[in-house]
Amino acid sequence: MTAGTAGDGAAMEDRIASYLRDQLHAADLVLSGVERIAVGWSHETWLFDATFTQDGVARTEGYCLRRDPGNALLREMSDLGTQFRVLRCLEPTAVPAPRGYFYEDDPAILDSPFLVMEKVPGVCPSPWGRDGRRFYEEAAARGELPRAFTDALVTLHTLDWEAAGLGFLGVPETGTGFAQSEVAKWKRLIESTGVEPDPILVDLIGWLEANAPATDRRALVHGAYRTGNFLCHEDRVSALLDWETEVIGDPMYDVAYVLSDLNREGTELLSNLVERDDFISRYEAGTGIEIDIDACNYYQVLYGMRSAAFWMSASGLYADGRNTDLRLARTAWSIPVVLDRAARDLGY
Amino acid sequence: MAPDELLARLSSTLRHDIGPAVVEPFPKTQAFMASVILEKLSAQIRLASTHTEAEAADLAALAADLPRLLGAAPVPPTVAAAVDRLTAGDGSAALSALVAALWAEREALGADRFQTVLGRARTTMRARIDRQMEFAA
């Protein structure tokens, strides 16, 4: 088996079990309910239960293993080692996140780097499908999950990230430092594709560099805070997922994502879940931060650049023959759609 | 059968005959994606000739307008070089170079000249993206 393939499922199951027997000092450990779930485009995700004896007591624990297939979207932007460190830093905090158990970068174990974390109870319906939309519509009607959605963001943005040890993510300079660093980051991803950028994308980058908002606000920013990127359990947010675009920066970056109409479909509810006014008032009351609409508008334009970078990278992975998933090939035609919107954002 | 028609027919077969017969979720999604891709490729190929002509005409018109819009004041070398590339028929890469040069030299150009020239380039970019949206949307 080579990096970039899921490998034979049964063989992978044996190798995971062998690894956990060593780590947990549990020779009798057996796995059950092993499932490779088809979520996200960045890492392979495996869920399973492990039953073993520890200190004479039989126990069963749920685990989630994420493995770097070596050819995934955003691989260059956020490695599993960084994600593992973030999870470990969050463990003693109130931020709902899975506990990180193990991280390995030795390819001898499972061919490529992987992390093992807690399997948190909950479901994560995609907001883009009919079933997911119905799930969030019903949850919105009950009212608890919309409040939990806002409260989890409040918890994230009020976290003392320095005390939590998250400064290793890099702290942007005050003033326009955060916005400039994000533009530079996505510009690097665009340049890494080796594709000549579309003139509208060049215009968009020029505008973003010239209009970066100045702010001294700093928080742990998730970077993709929306339905579909957290687990819901009994109308609570049981865990924030997809720690691939996390960054220390302006919390308005997340707020802009929540307010964006890109994250809802067929509804006025933000992220298919929460009334705009309710979100704003609850967020401001919980964080003590007044939402800066001008900054949000800027970050929404920045999300256009980020989307273009995503799709250029994704379609490039297919074009280069590094990934055979046709969903990536399809994104080549998403680039003009994103740029059409970006041009409208810039007034043409 | 013309290539675009063939691709459209393949797309339809994947969507209506092959995809529904696939049981496993991942291959089923792949069949549907292949259908979508072929549908877009079909439209792109059908429109390619018309779009190429329109693109060339738009870029030539832009190149013709730029000397007047830039006026008699000195033009920064990178902007002048991009205009030369456009005039030479270097296509959308020259347009990207022009836009990049305008943003980089906006102070040297002055606000009015920057806005005037960028606005004219944006008219060309709007027409260009409108054409792409005919097959991408």
Tab-separated table of C-alpha atoms in Angstrom:
chain	number	residue	atom	x	y	z
A	1	MET	CA	0.000	0.000	0.000
A	2	THR	CA	1.282	3.485	-0.742
A	3	ALA	CA	0.482	6.841	0.734
A	4	GLY	CA	-2.494	8.290	-1.029
A	5	THR	CA	-4.553	5.131	-0.957
A	6	ALA	CA	-6.914	3.958	1.696
A	7	GLY	CA	-5.512	0.508	1.353
A	8	ASP	CA	-7.439	-2.652	1.945
A	9	GLY	CA	-9.971	-2.009	4.701
A	10	ALA	CA	-9.355	-5.266	6.552
A	11	ALA	CA	-5.592	-4.833	6.416
A	12	MET	CA	-5.903	-1.297	7.705
A	13	GLU	CA	-8.120	-2.520	10.530
A	14	ASP	CA	-5.456	-5.061	11.553
A	15	ARG	CA	-2.734	-2.429	11.530
A	16	ILE	CA	-4.798	0.033	13.579
A	17	ALA	CA	-5.604	-2.680	16.110
A	18	SER	CA	-1.949	-3.677	16.365
A	19	TYR	CA	-0.931	-0.066	16.937
A	20	LEU	CA	-3.528	0.463	19.664
A	21	ARG	CA	-2.575	-2.787	21.447
A	22	ASP	CA	0.929	-1.357	21.811
A	23	GLN	CA	-0.197	2.106	22.804
A	24	LEU	CA	-2.775	0.955	25.336
A	25	HIS	CA	-0.775	-2.059	26.559
A	26	ALA	CA	-3.806	-4.175	25.845
A	27	ALA	CA	-2.934	-7.456	24.138
A	28	ASP	CA	-6.587	-8.504	23.980
A	29	LEU	CA	-7.755	-5.353	22.175
A	30	VAL	CA	-10.211	-5.934	19.325
A	31	LEU	CA	-11.871	-3.422	17.045
A	32	SER	CA	-15.522	-3.366	16.070
A	33	GLY	CA	-17.737	-1.155	13.943
A	34	VAL	CA	-14.800	-0.029	11.802
A	35	GLU	CA	-16.057	2.465	9.274
A	36	ARG	CA	-14.266	4.769	6.846
A	37	ILE	CA	-16.552	7.739	6.516
A	38	ALA	CA	-16.759	9.831	3.367
A	39	VAL	CA	-16.536	13.325	4.800
A	40	GLY	CA	-14.281	16.171	3.796
A	41	TRP	CA	-11.613	16.241	1.138
A	42	SER	CA	-8.569	16.706	3.278
A	43	HIS	CA	-7.987	13.556	5.338
A	44	GLU	CA	-9.205	9.991	5.552
A	45	THR	CA	-11.425	9.495	8.576
A	46	TRP	CA	-11.951	6.135	10.282
A	47	LEU	CA	-14.358	5.501	13.166
A	48	PHE	CA	-14.323	2.405	15.361
A	49	ASP	CA	-14.747	1.028	18.866
A	50	ALA	CA	-11.947	-0.740	20.713
A	51	THR	CA	-12.716	-3.320	23.398
A	52	PHE	CA	-9.893	-4.263	25.730
A	53	THR	CA	-8.999	-5.092	29.309
A	54	GLN	CA	-7.194	-2.527	31.409
A	55	ASP	CA	-6.364	-2.989	35.083
A	56	GLY	CA	-8.490	-6.095	35.031
A	57	VAL	CA	-11.541	-4.252	33.810
A	58	ALA	CA	-13.080	-4.818	30.384
A	59	ARG	CA	-13.871	-1.550	28.629
A	60	THR	CA	-14.954	-0.268	25.244
A	61	GLU	CA	-13.864	3.136	23.927
A	62	GLY	CA	-14.787	4.918	20.725
A	63	TYR	CA	-11.999	6.340	18.553
A	64	CYS	CA	-11.641	8.424	15.438
A	65	LEU	CA	-8.501	8.114	13.337
A	66	ARG	CA	-7.581	10.727	10.748
A	67	ARG	CA	-4.890	9.821	8.271
A	68	ASP	CA	-3.061	12.010	5.803
A	69	PRO	CA	-3.436	10.312	2.429
A	70	GLY	CA	-0.616	12.420	1.017
A	71	ASN	CA	-2.655	13.913	-1.789
A	72	ALA	CA	-5.449	15.791	-0.079
A	73	LEU	CA	-6.829	19.281	-0.355
A	74	LEU	CA	-5.092	21.808	1.925
A	75	ARG	CA	-2.390	19.282	2.826
A	76	GLU	CA	0.248	21.996	2.601
A	77	MET	CA	-1.769	24.374	4.770
A	78	SER	CA	-2.474	22.358	7.895
A	79	ASP	CA	-0.833	19.101	8.870
A	80	LEU	CA	-2.221	16.580	11.298
A	81	GLY	CA	0.580	17.282	13.761
A	82	THR	CA	-0.628	20.867	14.095
A	83	GLN	CA	-4.232	19.728	14.455
A	84	PHE	CA	-3.199	17.307	17.179
A	85	ARG	CA	-1.415	20.048	19.106
A	86	VAL	CA	-4.507	22.231	18.835
A	87	LEU	CA	-6.721	19.434	20.175
A	88	ARG	CA	-4.357	18.833	23.096
A	89	CYS	CA	-4.339	22.547	23.908
A	90	LEU	CA	-8.141	22.653	23.824
A	91	GLU	CA	-8.636	19.625	26.059
A	92	PRO	CA	-8.663	21.475	29.408
A	93	THR	CA	-10.761	24.340	27.988
A	94	ALA	CA	-14.502	24.787	27.531
A	95	VAL	CA	-14.232	24.626	23.722
A	96	PRO	CA	-16.113	21.527	22.573
A	97	ALA	CA	-13.485	19.482	20.751
A	98	PRO	CA	-12.477	15.817	20.625
A	99	ARG	CA	-9.680	14.764	22.960
A	100	GLY	CA	-6.504	14.016	21.045
A	101	TYR	CA	-4.889	10.718	22.078
A	102	PHE	CA	-2.016	9.897	19.721
A	103	TYR	CA	-0.186	11.414	16.791
A	104	GLU	CA	2.338	9.548	14.660
A	105	ASP	CA	4.364	10.776	11.717
A	106	ASP	CA	6.292	7.512	11.274
A	107	PRO	CA	5.211	6.104	7.891
A	108	ALA	CA	6.176	2.610	9.067
A	109	ILE	CA	2.985	2.433	11.132
A	110	LEU	CA	0.147	3.296	8.717
A	111	ASP	CA	2.136	4.510	5.689
A	112	SER	CA	1.540	8.193	6.395
A	113	PRO	CA	0.970	10.517	9.371
A	114	PHE	CA	-2.191	10.025	11.417
A	115	LEU	CA	-3.826	11.065	14.653
A	116	VAL	CA	-6.179	9.196	16.943
A	117	MET	CA	-8.793	11.137	18.838
A	118	GLU	CA	-11.929	10.615	20.822
A	119	LYS	CA	-15.062	9.506	18.990
A	120	VAL	CA	-17.479	12.109	20.264
A	121	PRO	CA	-21.191	11.248	20.232
A	122	GLY	CA	-23.213	13.151	17.698
A	123	VAL	CA	-24.164	13.530	14.071
A	124	CYS	CA	-22.870	15.899	11.427
A	125	PRO	CA	-25.420	16.211	8.642
A	126	SER	CA	-24.263	17.991	5.515
A	127	PRO	CA	-26.211	21.237	5.085
A	128	TRP	CA	-26.077	20.825	1.295
A	129	GLY	CA	-28.302	17.749	1.085
A	130	ARG	CA	-32.070	17.425	1.485
A	131	ASP	CA	-31.801	15.348	4.673
A	132	GLY	CA	-29.307	17.745	6.226
A	133	ARG	CA	-31.423	20.781	5.412
A	134	ARG	CA	-34.430	19.098	7.040
A	135	PHE	CA	-32.320	18.212	10.102
A	136	TYR	CA	-31.251	21.821	10.635
A	137	GLU	CA	-34.699	23.184	9.818
A	138	GLU	CA	-36.237	21.001	12.532
A	139	ALA	CA	-33.430	21.868	14.979
A	140	ALA	CA	-33.975	25.566	14.247
A	141	ALA	CA	-37.655	25.180	15.067
A	142	ARG	CA	-36.829	23.567	18.424
A	143	GLY	CA	-34.487	26.489	19.194
A	144	GLU	CA	-31.756	24.841	21.278
A	145	LEU	CA	-29.188	24.112	18.578
A	146	PRO	CA	-29.187	27.675	17.171
A	147	ARG	CA	-28.313	28.961	20.627
A	148	ALA	CA	-25.689	26.241	21.083
A	149	PHE	CA	-24.213	27.122	17.669
A	150	THR	CA	-23.771	30.744	18.745
A	151	ASP	CA	-22.574	29.843	22.238
A	152	ALA	CA	-19.877	27.511	20.919
A	153	LEU	CA	-18.511	30.368	18.814
A	154	VAL	CA	-18.648	32.635	21.864
A	155	THR	CA	-16.675	30.023	23.822
A	156	LEU	CA	-14.106	29.806	21.040
A	157	HIS	CA	-13.679	33.553	20.712
A	158	THR	CA	-13.467	34.223	24.448
A	159	LEU	CA	-10.899	31.481	25.001
A	160	ASP	CA	-7.623	32.682	26.527
A	161	TRP	CA	-5.637	31.229	23.645
A	162	GLU	CA	-2.293	32.340	25.058
A	163	ALA	CA	-2.948	30.564	28.349
A	164	ALA	CA	-4.103	27.520	26.386
A	165	GLY	CA	-0.725	27.409	24.653
A	166	LEU	CA	-2.022	28.140	21.173
A	167	GLY	CA	0.484	30.878	20.419
A	168	PHE	CA	2.464	28.292	18.445
A	169	LEU	CA	-0.047	28.816	15.626
A	170	GLY	CA	1.571	32.196	15.034
A	171	VAL	CA	0.327	35.545	16.197
A	172	PRO	CA	-0.255	38.147	13.497
A	173	GLU	CA	0.963	41.684	13.946
A	174	THR	CA	-1.593	44.216	15.079
A	175	GLY	CA	-3.090	46.609	12.550
A	176	THR	CA	-3.597	45.013	9.169
A	177	GLY	CA	-1.315	42.082	10.017
A	178	PHE	CA	-4.012	39.415	10.254
A	179	ALA	CA	-5.769	40.260	6.996
A	180	GLN	CA	-2.456	40.627	5.179
A	181	SER	CA	-1.222	37.289	6.501
A	182	GLU	CA	-4.412	35.523	5.373
A	183	VAL	CA	-4.175	37.073	1.892
A	184	ALA	CA	-0.527	36.016	1.726
A	185	LYS	CA	-1.384	32.472	2.854
A	186	TRP	CA	-4.029	31.927	0.166
A	187	LYS	CA	-1.818	33.652	-2.405
A	188	ARG	CA	0.852	31.042	-1.676
A	189	LEU	CA	-1.672	28.262	-2.251
A	190	ILE	CA	-2.661	29.851	-5.579
A	191	GLU	CA	0.986	30.178	-6.601
A	192	SER	CA	1.646	26.566	-5.609
A	193	THR	CA	-0.842	25.380	-8.247
A	194	GLY	CA	1.396	26.725	-10.997
A	195	VAL	CA	-1.684	27.951	-12.849
A	196	GLU	CA	-1.776	31.476	-14.268
A	197	PRO	CA	-4.331	33.290	-12.085
A	198	ASP	CA	-7.421	34.661	-13.769
A	199	PRO	CA	-7.369	38.481	-14.205
A	200	ILE	CA	-10.319	38.816	-11.825
A	201	LEU	CA	-8.403	36.900	-9.170
A	202	VAL	CA	-5.446	39.239	-9.651
A	203	ASP	CA	-7.815	42.185	-9.264
A	204	LEU	CA	-9.355	40.611	-6.157
A	205	ILE	CA	-5.957	40.125	-4.537
A	206	GLY	CA	-4.953	43.697	-5.378
A	207	TRP	CA	-8.139	45.001	-3.765
A	208	LEU	CA	-7.697	42.818	-0.670
A	209	GLU	CA	-4.097	43.915	-0.174
A	210	ALA	CA	-5.045	47.571	-0.549
A	211	ASN	CA	-8.072	47.459	1.745
A	212	ALA	CA	-7.018	45.226	4.646
A	213	PRO	CA	-8.845	46.275	7.829
A	214	ALA	CA	-6.788	47.282	10.847
A	215	THR	CA	-7.717	45.625	14.123
A	216	ASP	CA	-6.203	44.638	17.432
A	217	ARG	CA	-8.791	41.903	18.033
A	218	ARG	CA	-7.222	38.487	18.553
A	219	ALA	CA	-8.924	35.159	19.132
A	220	LEU	CA	-8.679	31.523	18.197
A	221	VAL	CA	-10.467	31.515	14.843
A	222	HIS	CA	-11.876	28.265	13.493
A	223	GLY	CA	-11.806	29.423	9.882
A	224	ALA	CA	-14.800	27.424	8.648
A	225	TYR	CA	-17.460	27.788	11.322
A	226	ARG	CA	-20.734	26.505	9.893
A	227	THR	CA	-23.149	23.628	10.036
A	228	GLY	CA	-21.493	20.504	8.707
A	229	ASN	CA	-18.276	21.290	10.562
A	230	PHE	CA	-19.433	20.354	14.064
A	231	LEU	CA	-21.116	17.394	15.718
A	232	CYS	CA	-24.630	17.820	17.123
A	233	HIS	CA	-25.815	15.663	20.016
A	234	GLU	CA	-29.199	16.179	21.652
A	235	ASP	CA	-29.350	19.725	20.245
A	236	ARG	CA	-25.930	20.569	21.647
A	237	VAL	CA	-22.646	21.192	19.841
A	238	SER	CA	-20.729	18.158	21.092
A	239	ALA	CA	-17.528	18.856	19.124
A	240	LEU	CA	-16.116	21.345	16.647
A	241	LEU	CA	-14.513	19.502	13.746
A	242	ASP	CA	-12.314	20.258	10.756
A	243	TRP	CA	-9.472	22.050	12.490
A	244	GLU	CA	-7.672	22.671	9.201
A	245	THR	CA	-7.981	26.415	8.768
A	246	GLU	CA	-7.648	27.441	12.419
A	247	VAL	CA	-5.592	30.536	13.079
A	248	ILE	CA	-5.006	33.201	15.695
A	249	GLY	CA	-6.658	36.284	14.294
A	250	ASP	CA	-9.660	38.550	14.065
A	251	PRO	CA	-12.800	36.812	15.379
A	252	MET	CA	-14.745	38.729	12.725
A	253	TYR	CA	-13.237	36.256	10.269
A	254	ASP	CA	-15.505	33.552	11.733
A	255	VAL	CA	-18.425	35.932	12.174
A	256	ALA	CA	-18.199	36.906	8.498
A	257	TYR	CA	-18.355	33.232	7.574
A	258	VAL	CA	-21.459	32.750	9.701
A	259	LEU	CA	-23.117	35.835	8.195
A	260	SER	CA	-22.267	34.827	4.628
A	261	ASP	CA	-25.080	33.697	2.385
A	262	LEU	CA	-22.666	31.101	0.962
A	263	ASN	CA	-23.375	28.929	3.977
A	264	ARG	CA	-27.110	28.589	3.632
A	265	GLU	CA	-29.386	27.164	1.024
A	266	GLY	CA	-33.080	27.860	0.551
A	267	THR	CA	-33.412	29.681	3.853
A	268	GLU	CA	-32.709	33.052	5.445
A	269	LEU	CA	-31.335	31.308	8.550
A	270	LEU	CA	-27.581	31.735	8.948
A	271	SER	CA	-25.864	28.423	8.307
A	272	ASN	CA	-29.363	26.979	7.767
A	273	LEU	CA	-29.869	27.271	11.506
A	274	VAL	CA	-29.986	30.619	13.267
A	275	GLU	CA	-31.841	33.915	12.822
A	276	ARG	CA	-29.428	36.720	11.939
A	277	ASP	CA	-30.632	39.096	14.664
A	278	ASP	CA	-30.582	36.346	17.291
A	279	PHE	CA	-27.045	35.379	16.331
A	280	ILE	CA	-25.765	38.952	16.437
A	281	SER	CA	-27.348	39.859	19.770
A	282	ARG	CA	-26.352	36.598	21.472
A	283	TYR	CA	-22.802	36.709	20.093
A	284	GLU	CA	-22.273	40.331	21.141
A	285	ALA	CA	-23.716	39.710	24.613
A	286	GLY	CA	-21.626	36.571	25.081
A	287	THR	CA	-18.303	37.920	23.850
A	288	GLY	CA	-18.594	41.592	24.632
A	289	ILE	CA	-17.375	42.162	21.070
A	290	GLU	CA	-19.391	44.468	18.837
A	291	ILE	CA	-19.704	42.933	15.397
A	292	ASP	CA	-17.734	44.995	12.907
A	293	ILE	CA	-19.803	44.823	9.738
A	294	ASP	CA	-17.172	46.592	7.610
A	295	ALA	CA	-14.568	44.029	8.631
A	296	CYS	CA	-17.060	41.222	7.973
A	297	ASN	CA	-17.729	42.592	4.504
A	298	TYR	CA	-13.996	42.595	3.820
A	299	TYR	CA	-13.566	39.027	5.055
A	300	GLN	CA	-16.463	37.885	2.889
A	301	VAL	CA	-14.564	39.194	-0.129
A	302	LEU	CA	-11.483	37.415	1.235
A	303	TYR	CA	-13.503	34.183	1.354
A	304	GLY	CA	-13.958	34.594	-2.406
A	305	MET	CA	-10.191	34.524	-2.830
A	306	ARG	CA	-9.921	31.585	-0.447
A	307	SER	CA	-12.578	29.659	-2.360
A	308	ALA	CA	-10.785	30.309	-5.649
A	309	ALA	CA	-7.555	29.064	-4.035
A	310	PHE	CA	-9.341	25.943	-2.729
A	311	TRP	CA	-10.776	25.106	-6.131
A	312	MET	CA	-7.565	25.819	-8.008
A	313	SER	CA	-5.719	23.530	-5.610
A	314	ALA	CA	-8.422	20.849	-5.716
A	315	SER	CA	-8.756	20.724	-9.483
A	316	GLY	CA	-4.961	20.831	-9.752
A	317	LEU	CA	-4.678	17.684	-7.620
A	318	TYR	CA	-6.823	15.867	-10.173
A	319	ALA	CA	-5.136	17.462	-13.174
A	320	ASP	CA	-1.702	16.460	-11.849
A	321	GLY	CA	-2.838	12.862	-11.393
A	322	ARG	CA	-2.225	13.004	-7.647
A	323	ASN	CA	-5.857	12.315	-6.783
A	324	THR	CA	-8.502	10.451	-8.775
A	325	ASP	CA	-11.599	11.786	-7.006
A	326	LEU	CA	-13.842	13.337	-9.668
A	327	ARG	CA	-15.298	15.728	-7.087
A	328	LEU	CA	-11.933	17.492	-7.257
A	329	ALA	CA	-11.986	17.591	-11.069
A	330	ARG	CA	-15.470	19.098	-10.947
A	331	THR	CA	-14.194	22.104	-8.960
A	332	ALA	CA	-12.422	23.469	-12.049
A	333	TRP	CA	-15.823	24.835	-13.062
A	334	SER	CA	-16.416	26.272	-9.590
A	335	ILE	CA	-13.600	28.774	-10.106
A	336	PRO	CA	-15.504	30.997	-12.600
A	337	VAL	CA	-18.561	30.881	-10.329
A	338	VAL	CA	-16.503	32.171	-7.402
A	339	LEU	CA	-14.834	34.828	-9.566
A	340	ASP	CA	-18.163	35.990	-10.974
A	341	ARG	CA	-19.302	36.636	-7.422
A	342	ALA	CA	-15.984	38.282	-6.525
A	343	ALA	CA	-16.303	40.675	-9.457
A	344	ARG	CA	-19.781	41.616	-8.264
A	345	ASP	CA	-18.379	42.170	-4.757
A	346	LEU	CA	-15.881	44.585	-6.304
A	347	GLY	CA	-18.659	46.384	-8.147
A	348	TYR	CA	-18.540	44.963	-11.653
B	1	MET	CA	-21.507	13.277	-34.231
B	2	ALA	CA	-19.847	16.499	-33.110
B	3	PRO	CA	-17.590	16.190	-30.025
B	4	ASP	CA	-19.817	18.399	-27.903
B	5	GLU	CA	-22.872	16.318	-28.792
B	6	LEU	CA	-21.040	13.101	-27.998
B	7	LEU	CA	-19.983	14.424	-24.593
B	8	ALA	CA	-23.532	15.576	-23.855
B	9	ARG	CA	-24.848	12.122	-24.721
B	10	LEU	CA	-22.229	10.421	-22.547
B	11	SER	CA	-23.203	12.748	-19.722
B	12	SER	CA	-26.842	11.794	-20.083
B	13	THR	CA	-26.039	8.062	-20.119
B	14	LEU	CA	-23.996	8.402	-16.940
B	15	ARG	CA	-26.711	10.388	-15.212
B	16	HIS	CA	-29.745	8.379	-16.242
B	17	ASP	CA	-28.501	4.831	-16.898
B	18	ILE	CA	-25.179	4.144	-15.199
B	19	GLY	CA	-25.348	6.245	-12.043
B	20	PRO	CA	-28.708	4.953	-10.795
B	21	ALA	CA	-27.512	1.351	-11.254
B	22	VAL	CA	-24.495	1.890	-8.977
B	23	VAL	CA	-25.237	0.895	-5.385
B	24	GLU	CA	-22.088	1.910	-3.497
B	25	PRO	CA	-22.285	5.587	-2.452
B	26	PHE	CA	-18.767	6.648	-3.455
B	27	PRO	CA	-18.800	5.209	-7.022
B	28	LYS	CA	-22.350	6.516	-7.418
B	29	THR	CA	-21.138	10.021	-6.562
B	30	GLN	CA	-18.256	9.593	-8.983
B	31	ALA	CA	-20.651	8.616	-11.784
B	32	PHE	CA	-22.749	11.686	-11.108
B	33	MET	CA	-19.653	13.905	-11.021
B	34	ALA	CA	-18.477	12.461	-14.326
B	35	SER	CA	-21.861	13.319	-15.804
B	36	VAL	CA	-21.659	16.900	-14.545
B	37	ILE	CA	-18.108	17.314	-15.872
B	38	LEU	CA	-18.996	15.988	-19.318
B	39	GLU	CA	-22.019	18.269	-19.474
B	40	LYS	CA	-19.885	21.315	-18.739
B	41	LEU	CA	-17.130	20.210	-21.098
B	42	SER	CA	-19.718	19.751	-23.823
B	43	ALA	CA	-20.966	23.315	-23.412
B	44	GLN	CA	-17.410	24.664	-23.179
B	45	ILE	CA	-16.418	22.955	-26.418
B	46	ARG	CA	-19.597	24.073	-28.194
B	47	LEU	CA	-18.938	27.702	-27.220
B	48	ALA	CA	-15.148	27.658	-27.587
B	49	SER	CA	-14.892	29.133	-31.067
B	50	THR	CA	-17.335	31.964	-30.368
B	51	HIS	CA	-15.706	32.717	-27.035
B	52	THR	CA	-12.190	32.742	-28.448
B	53	GLU	CA	-13.191	35.271	-31.095
B	54	ALA	CA	-15.016	37.477	-28.590
B	55	GLU	CA	-12.081	37.326	-26.180
B	56	ALA	CA	-9.600	38.374	-28.836
B	57	ALA	CA	-11.837	41.247	-29.961
B	58	ASP	CA	-12.343	42.457	-26.389
B	59	LEU	CA	-8.641	42.378	-25.573
B	60	ALA	CA	-7.769	44.182	-28.796
B	61	ALA	CA	-10.350	46.874	-28.013
B	62	LEU	CA	-8.912	47.258	-24.530
B	63	ALA	CA	-5.380	47.535	-25.888
B	64	ALA	CA	-6.550	50.185	-28.329
B	65	ASP	CA	-8.217	52.230	-25.565
B	66	LEU	CA	-5.376	52.137	-23.048
B	67	PRO	CA	-2.969	54.732	-24.533
B	68	ARG	CA	-5.751	57.339	-24.555
B	69	LEU	CA	-6.871	56.447	-21.019
B	70	LEU	CA	-3.332	56.514	-19.654
B	71	GLY	CA	-2.833	59.974	-21.171
B	72	ALA	CA	0.332	61.918	-21.691
B	73	ALA	CA	1.704	61.602	-18.155
B	74	PRO	CA	4.563	59.142	-17.602
B	75	VAL	CA	3.441	55.528	-17.422
B	76	PRO	CA	5.192	53.188	-14.928
B	77	PRO	CA	7.350	50.664	-16.793
B	78	THR	CA	5.442	47.595	-15.572
B	79	VAL	CA	2.154	49.107	-16.765
B	80	ALA	CA	3.688	50.028	-20.117
B	81	ALA	CA	5.086	46.512	-20.484
B	82	ALA	CA	1.667	44.985	-19.768
B	83	VAL	CA	0.062	47.277	-22.367
B	84	ASP	CA	2.682	46.148	-24.868
B	85	ARG	CA	1.862	42.513	-24.106
B	86	LEU	CA	-1.838	43.177	-24.648
B	87	THR	CA	-1.118	44.948	-27.931
B	88	ALA	CA	1.026	42.011	-28.996
B	89	GLY	CA	-1.942	39.673	-28.461
B	90	ASP	CA	-0.637	37.923	-25.355
B	91	GLY	CA	-4.176	37.136	-24.230
B	92	SER	CA	-5.534	36.848	-20.705
B	93	ALA	CA	-2.040	36.522	-19.198
B	94	ALA	CA	-1.369	40.062	-20.448
B	95	LEU	CA	-4.636	41.218	-18.907
B	96	SER	CA	-3.596	39.669	-15.566
B	97	ALA	CA	-0.227	41.407	-15.860
B	98	LEU	CA	-1.941	44.716	-16.558
B	99	VAL	CA	-4.236	44.416	-13.541
B	100	ALA	CA	-1.339	43.405	-11.279
B	101	ALA	CA	0.712	46.343	-12.551
B	102	LEU	CA	-2.157	48.787	-12.018
B	103	TRP	CA	-2.550	47.742	-8.356
B	104	ALA	CA	1.204	47.802	-7.794
B	105	GLU	CA	1.569	51.258	-9.356
B	106	ARG	CA	-1.670	52.877	-8.239
B	107	GLU	CA	0.087	55.605	-6.304
B	108	ALA	CA	2.341	56.443	-9.236
B	109	LEU	CA	-0.644	56.452	-11.571
B	110	GLY	CA	-2.729	58.672	-9.322
B	111	ALA	CA	-6.221	57.877	-8.100
B	112	ASP	CA	-8.132	59.142	-11.148
B	113	ARG	CA	-5.970	57.453	-13.742
B	114	PHE	CA	-5.861	54.251	-11.715
B	115	GLN	CA	-9.654	54.137	-11.416
B	116	THR	CA	-10.204	55.007	-15.084
B	117	VAL	CA	-7.852	52.367	-16.465
B	118	LEU	CA	-8.851	49.677	-13.968
B	119	GLY	CA	-12.513	50.428	-14.672
B	120	ARG	CA	-11.926	49.917	-18.390
B	121	ALA	CA	-10.081	46.641	-17.713
B	122	ARG	CA	-12.939	45.539	-15.482
B	123	THR	CA	-15.386	45.982	-18.362
B	124	THR	CA	-13.310	43.484	-20.312
B	125	MET	CA	-13.070	41.148	-17.315
B	126	ARG	CA	-16.852	41.308	-16.797
B	127	ALA	CA	-17.488	40.265	-20.393
B	128	ARG	CA	-14.921	37.493	-20.022
B	129	ILE	CA	-16.466	36.022	-16.870
B	130	ASP	CA	-19.961	36.311	-18.353
B	131	ARG	CA	-18.793	34.073	-21.179
B	132	GLN	CA	-17.269	31.567	-18.763
B	133	MET	CA	-20.478	31.482	-16.758
B	134	GLU	CA	-22.313	30.272	-19.864
B	135	PHE	CA	-20.717	26.859	-19.333
B	136	ALA	CA	-19.601	26.955	-15.695
B	137	ALA	CA	-22.774	27.986	-13.872
